[in-house]
PDB file of C-alpha atoms in Angstrom:
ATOM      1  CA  UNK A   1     -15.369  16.903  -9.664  1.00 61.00           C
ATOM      2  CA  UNK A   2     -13.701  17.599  -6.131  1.00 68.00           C
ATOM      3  CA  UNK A   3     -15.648  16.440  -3.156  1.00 73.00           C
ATOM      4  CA  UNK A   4     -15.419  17.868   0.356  1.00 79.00           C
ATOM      5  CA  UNK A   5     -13.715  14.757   2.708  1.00 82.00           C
ATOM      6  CA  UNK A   6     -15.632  15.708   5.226  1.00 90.00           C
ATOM      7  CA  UNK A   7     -12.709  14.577   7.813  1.00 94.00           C
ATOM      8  CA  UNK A   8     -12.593  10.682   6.343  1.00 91.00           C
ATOM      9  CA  UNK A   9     -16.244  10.168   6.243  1.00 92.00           C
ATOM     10  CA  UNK A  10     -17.228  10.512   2.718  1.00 88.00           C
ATOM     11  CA  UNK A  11     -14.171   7.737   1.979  1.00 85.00           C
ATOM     12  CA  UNK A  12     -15.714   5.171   4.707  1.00 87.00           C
ATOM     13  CA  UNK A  13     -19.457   5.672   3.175  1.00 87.00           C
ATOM     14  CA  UNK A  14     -18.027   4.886  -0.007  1.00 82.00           C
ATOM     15  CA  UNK A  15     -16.691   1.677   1.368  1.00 80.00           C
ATOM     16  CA  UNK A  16     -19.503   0.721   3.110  1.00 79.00           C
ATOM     17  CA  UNK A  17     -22.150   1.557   0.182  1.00 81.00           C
ATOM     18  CA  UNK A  18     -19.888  -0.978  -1.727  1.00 76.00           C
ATOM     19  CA  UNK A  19     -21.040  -3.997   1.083  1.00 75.00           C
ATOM     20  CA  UNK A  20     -24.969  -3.600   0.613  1.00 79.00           C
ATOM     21  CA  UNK A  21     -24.253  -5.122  -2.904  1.00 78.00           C
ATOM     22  CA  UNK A  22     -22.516  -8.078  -1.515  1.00 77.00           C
ATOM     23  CA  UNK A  23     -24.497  -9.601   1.524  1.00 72.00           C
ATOM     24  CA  UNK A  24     -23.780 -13.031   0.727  1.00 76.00           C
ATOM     25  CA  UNK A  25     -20.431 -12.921   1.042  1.00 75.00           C
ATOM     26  CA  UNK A  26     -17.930  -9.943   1.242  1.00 71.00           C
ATOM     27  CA  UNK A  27     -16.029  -8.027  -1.543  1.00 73.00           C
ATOM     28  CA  UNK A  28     -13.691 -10.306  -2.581  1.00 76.00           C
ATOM     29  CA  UNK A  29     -11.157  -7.124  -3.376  1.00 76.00           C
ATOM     30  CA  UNK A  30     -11.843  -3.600  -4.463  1.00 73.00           C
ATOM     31  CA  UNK A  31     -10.018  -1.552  -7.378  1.00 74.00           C
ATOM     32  CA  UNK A  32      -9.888   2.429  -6.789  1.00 69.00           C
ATOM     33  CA  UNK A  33      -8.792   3.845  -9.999  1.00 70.00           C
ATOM     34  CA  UNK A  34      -7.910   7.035  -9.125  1.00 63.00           C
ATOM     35  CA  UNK A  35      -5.811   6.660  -5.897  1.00 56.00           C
ATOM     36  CA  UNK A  36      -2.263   8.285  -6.742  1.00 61.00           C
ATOM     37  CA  UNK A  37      -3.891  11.616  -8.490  1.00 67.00           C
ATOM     38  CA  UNK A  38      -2.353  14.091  -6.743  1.00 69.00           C
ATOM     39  CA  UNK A  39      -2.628  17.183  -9.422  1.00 71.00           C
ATOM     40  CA  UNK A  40      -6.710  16.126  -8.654  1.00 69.00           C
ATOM     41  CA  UNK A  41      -6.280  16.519  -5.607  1.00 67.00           C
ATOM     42  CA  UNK A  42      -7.646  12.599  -4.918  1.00 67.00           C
ATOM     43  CA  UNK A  43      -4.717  10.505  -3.659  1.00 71.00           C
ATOM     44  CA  UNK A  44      -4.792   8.271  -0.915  1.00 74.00           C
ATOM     45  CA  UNK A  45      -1.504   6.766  -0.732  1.00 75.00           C
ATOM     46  CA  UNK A  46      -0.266   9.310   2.639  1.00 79.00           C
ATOM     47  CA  UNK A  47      -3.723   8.857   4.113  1.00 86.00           C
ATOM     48  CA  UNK A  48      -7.145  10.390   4.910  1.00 90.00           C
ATOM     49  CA  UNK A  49      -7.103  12.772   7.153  1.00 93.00           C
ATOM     50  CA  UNK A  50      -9.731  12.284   9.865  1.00 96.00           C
ATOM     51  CA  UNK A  51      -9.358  15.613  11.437  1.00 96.00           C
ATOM     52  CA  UNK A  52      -8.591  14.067  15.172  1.00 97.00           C
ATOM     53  CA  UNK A  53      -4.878  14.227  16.666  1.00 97.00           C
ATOM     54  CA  UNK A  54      -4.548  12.293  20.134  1.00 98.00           C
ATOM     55  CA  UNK A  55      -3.431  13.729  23.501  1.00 98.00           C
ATOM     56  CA  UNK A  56      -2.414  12.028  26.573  1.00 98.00           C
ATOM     57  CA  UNK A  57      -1.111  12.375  30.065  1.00 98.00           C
ATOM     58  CA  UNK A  58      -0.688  10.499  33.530  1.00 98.00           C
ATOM     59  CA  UNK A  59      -3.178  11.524  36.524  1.00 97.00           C
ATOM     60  CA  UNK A  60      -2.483   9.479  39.374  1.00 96.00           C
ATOM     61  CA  UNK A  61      -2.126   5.985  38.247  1.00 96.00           C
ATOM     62  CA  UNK A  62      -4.016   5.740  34.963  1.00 98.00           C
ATOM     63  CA  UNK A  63      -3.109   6.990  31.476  1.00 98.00           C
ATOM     64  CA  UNK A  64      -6.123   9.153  30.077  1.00 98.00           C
ATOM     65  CA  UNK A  65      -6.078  10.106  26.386  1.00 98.00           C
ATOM     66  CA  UNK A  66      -8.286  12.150  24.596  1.00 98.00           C
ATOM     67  CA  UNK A  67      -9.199  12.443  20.168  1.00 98.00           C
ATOM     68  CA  UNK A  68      -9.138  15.997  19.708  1.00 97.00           C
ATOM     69  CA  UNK A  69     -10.805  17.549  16.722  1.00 95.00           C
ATOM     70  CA  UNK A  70      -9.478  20.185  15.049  1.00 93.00           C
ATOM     71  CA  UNK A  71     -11.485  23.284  15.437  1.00 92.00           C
ATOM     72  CA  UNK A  72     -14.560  23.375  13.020  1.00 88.00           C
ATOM     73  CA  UNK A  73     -13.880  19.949  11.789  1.00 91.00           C
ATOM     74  CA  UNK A  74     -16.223  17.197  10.955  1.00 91.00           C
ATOM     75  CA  UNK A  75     -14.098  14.758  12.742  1.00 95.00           C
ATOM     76  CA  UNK A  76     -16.224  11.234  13.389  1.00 95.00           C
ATOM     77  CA  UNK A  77     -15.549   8.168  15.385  1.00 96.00           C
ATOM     78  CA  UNK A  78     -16.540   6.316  12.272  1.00 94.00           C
ATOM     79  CA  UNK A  79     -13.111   6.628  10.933  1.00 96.00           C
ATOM     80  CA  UNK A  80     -11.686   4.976  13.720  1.00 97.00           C
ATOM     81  CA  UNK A  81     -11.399   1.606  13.877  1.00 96.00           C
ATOM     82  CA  UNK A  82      -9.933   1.380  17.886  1.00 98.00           C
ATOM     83  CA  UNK A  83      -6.772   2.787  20.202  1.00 98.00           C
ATOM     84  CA  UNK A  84      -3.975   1.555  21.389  1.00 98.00           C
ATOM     85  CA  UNK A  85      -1.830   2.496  24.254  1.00 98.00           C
ATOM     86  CA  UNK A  86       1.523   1.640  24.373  1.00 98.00           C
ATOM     87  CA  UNK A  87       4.544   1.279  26.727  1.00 98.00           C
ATOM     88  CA  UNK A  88       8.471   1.473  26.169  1.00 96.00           C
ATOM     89  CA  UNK A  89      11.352   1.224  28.526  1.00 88.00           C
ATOM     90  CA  UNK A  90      14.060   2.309  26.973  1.00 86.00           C
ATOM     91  CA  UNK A  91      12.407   5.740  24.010  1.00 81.00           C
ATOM     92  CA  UNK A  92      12.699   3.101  21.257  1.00 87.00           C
ATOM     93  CA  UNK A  93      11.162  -0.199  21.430  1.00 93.00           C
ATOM     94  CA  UNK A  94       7.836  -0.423  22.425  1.00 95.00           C
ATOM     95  CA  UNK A  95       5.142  -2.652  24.178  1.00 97.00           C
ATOM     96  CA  UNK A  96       1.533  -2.867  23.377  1.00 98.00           C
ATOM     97  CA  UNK A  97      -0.327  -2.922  26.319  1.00 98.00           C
ATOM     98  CA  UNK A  98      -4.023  -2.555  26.067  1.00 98.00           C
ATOM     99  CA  UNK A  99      -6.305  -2.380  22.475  1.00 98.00           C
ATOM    100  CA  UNK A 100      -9.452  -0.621  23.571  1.00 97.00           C
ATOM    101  CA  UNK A 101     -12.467   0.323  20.882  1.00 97.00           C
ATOM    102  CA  UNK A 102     -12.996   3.947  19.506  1.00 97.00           C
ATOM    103  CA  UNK A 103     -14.143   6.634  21.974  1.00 97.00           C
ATOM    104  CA  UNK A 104     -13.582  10.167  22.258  1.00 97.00           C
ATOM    105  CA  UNK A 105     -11.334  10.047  25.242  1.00 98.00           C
ATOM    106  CA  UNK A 106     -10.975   7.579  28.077  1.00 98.00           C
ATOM    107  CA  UNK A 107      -7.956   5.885  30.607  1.00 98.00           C
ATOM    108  CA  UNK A 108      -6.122   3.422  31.096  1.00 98.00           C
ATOM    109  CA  UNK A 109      -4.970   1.967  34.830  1.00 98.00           C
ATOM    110  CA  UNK A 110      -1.227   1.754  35.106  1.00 97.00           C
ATOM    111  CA  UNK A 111      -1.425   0.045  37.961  1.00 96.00           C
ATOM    112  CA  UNK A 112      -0.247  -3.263  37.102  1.00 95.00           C
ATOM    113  CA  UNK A 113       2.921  -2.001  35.623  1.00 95.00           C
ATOM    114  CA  UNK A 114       6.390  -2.960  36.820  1.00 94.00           C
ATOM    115  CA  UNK A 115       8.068  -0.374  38.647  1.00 94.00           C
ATOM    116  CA  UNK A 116      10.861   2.122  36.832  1.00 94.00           C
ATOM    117  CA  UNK A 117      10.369   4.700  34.445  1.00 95.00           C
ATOM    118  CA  UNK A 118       8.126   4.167  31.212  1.00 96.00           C
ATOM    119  CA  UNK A 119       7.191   6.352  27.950  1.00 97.00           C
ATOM    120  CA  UNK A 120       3.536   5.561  27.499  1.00 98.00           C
ATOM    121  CA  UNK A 121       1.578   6.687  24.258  1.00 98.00           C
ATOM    122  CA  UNK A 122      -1.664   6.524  22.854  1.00 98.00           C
ATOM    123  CA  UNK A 123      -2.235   5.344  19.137  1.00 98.00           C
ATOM    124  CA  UNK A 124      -5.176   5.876  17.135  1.00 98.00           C
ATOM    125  CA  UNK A 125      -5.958   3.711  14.737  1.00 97.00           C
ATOM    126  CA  UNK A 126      -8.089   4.525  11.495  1.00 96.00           C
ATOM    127  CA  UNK A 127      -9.968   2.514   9.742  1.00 93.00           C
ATOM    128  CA  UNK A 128      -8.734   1.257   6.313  1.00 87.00           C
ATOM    129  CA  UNK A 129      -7.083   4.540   4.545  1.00 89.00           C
ATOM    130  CA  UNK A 130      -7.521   6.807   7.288  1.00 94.00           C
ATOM    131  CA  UNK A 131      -4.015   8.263   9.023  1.00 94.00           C
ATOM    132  CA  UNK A 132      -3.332   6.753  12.027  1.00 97.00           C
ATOM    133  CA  UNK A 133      -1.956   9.270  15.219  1.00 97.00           C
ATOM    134  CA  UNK A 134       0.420   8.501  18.124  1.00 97.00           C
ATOM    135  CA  UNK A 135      -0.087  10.728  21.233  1.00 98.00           C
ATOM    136  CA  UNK A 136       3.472  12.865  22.448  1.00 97.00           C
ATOM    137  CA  UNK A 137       5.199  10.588  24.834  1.00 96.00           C
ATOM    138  CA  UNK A 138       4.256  10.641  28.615  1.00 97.00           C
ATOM    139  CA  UNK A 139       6.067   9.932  30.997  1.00 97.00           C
ATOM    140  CA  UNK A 140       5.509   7.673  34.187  1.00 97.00           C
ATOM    141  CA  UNK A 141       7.426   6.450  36.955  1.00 95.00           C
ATOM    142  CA  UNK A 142       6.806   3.841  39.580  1.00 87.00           C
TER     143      UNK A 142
END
């Protein structure tokens, strides 16, 4: 039997159907038999796909980003477990600057950053399972 993933949400129900049976105390662990079945079309091991990829880009001084679904997707913030927006100086290492929760777009003021040129992404973050995205770089200069 081959269920529709329904952009993450049918794998995050499944976990949390799993916690109304331990209210106590939680799950010590979880066993999912059929997670590297790829000829079924099942496996997990590269990642849910939630159906959002993450844009970004500089307006005055603040970073806004934006989830994008993809076009007649089922995409839902339930998959996402929060953003992060990052900062690098030199295209390689970077600098976590801000963890914000989930929402389908928002900013970030850059205004306290040190003057000179920065990369600055935005990183979605899925919940357990689901793919996490990194925006394109953008860049900023003060």
């Amino acid at each position: 039997r081959i269920m529709d993933p329904q952009c993450g949400q049918v794998w995050t129900a499944s976990l949390t159907e799993s916690n109304k049976y331990f209210t106590a105390s939680a799950l010590p662990f979880l066993q999912i038999a059929t997670w590297n079945d790829y000829n079924e079309g099942t496996e997990i091991e590269s990642g849910i796909d939630n159906c959002y990829t993450v844009s970004a880009h500089v307006d005055g001084q603040e970073l806004k980003w934006a989830l994008d679904k993809a076009e007649g997707a089922s995409a839902s913030l339930t998959t996402v477990s929060h953003l992060e927006i990052y900062d690098s100086h030199d295209g390689k290492g970077l600098t976590l600057l801000a963890t914000v929760p989930p929402a389908a777009d928002g900013s970030y003021s850059l205004a306290n950053l040190s003057p000179g040129k920065h990369e600055l992404y935005a990183r979605m973050v899925g919940k357990n399972s689901i793919l996490n995205r990194l925006s394109s770089a953008v860049d900023f200069s003060k």
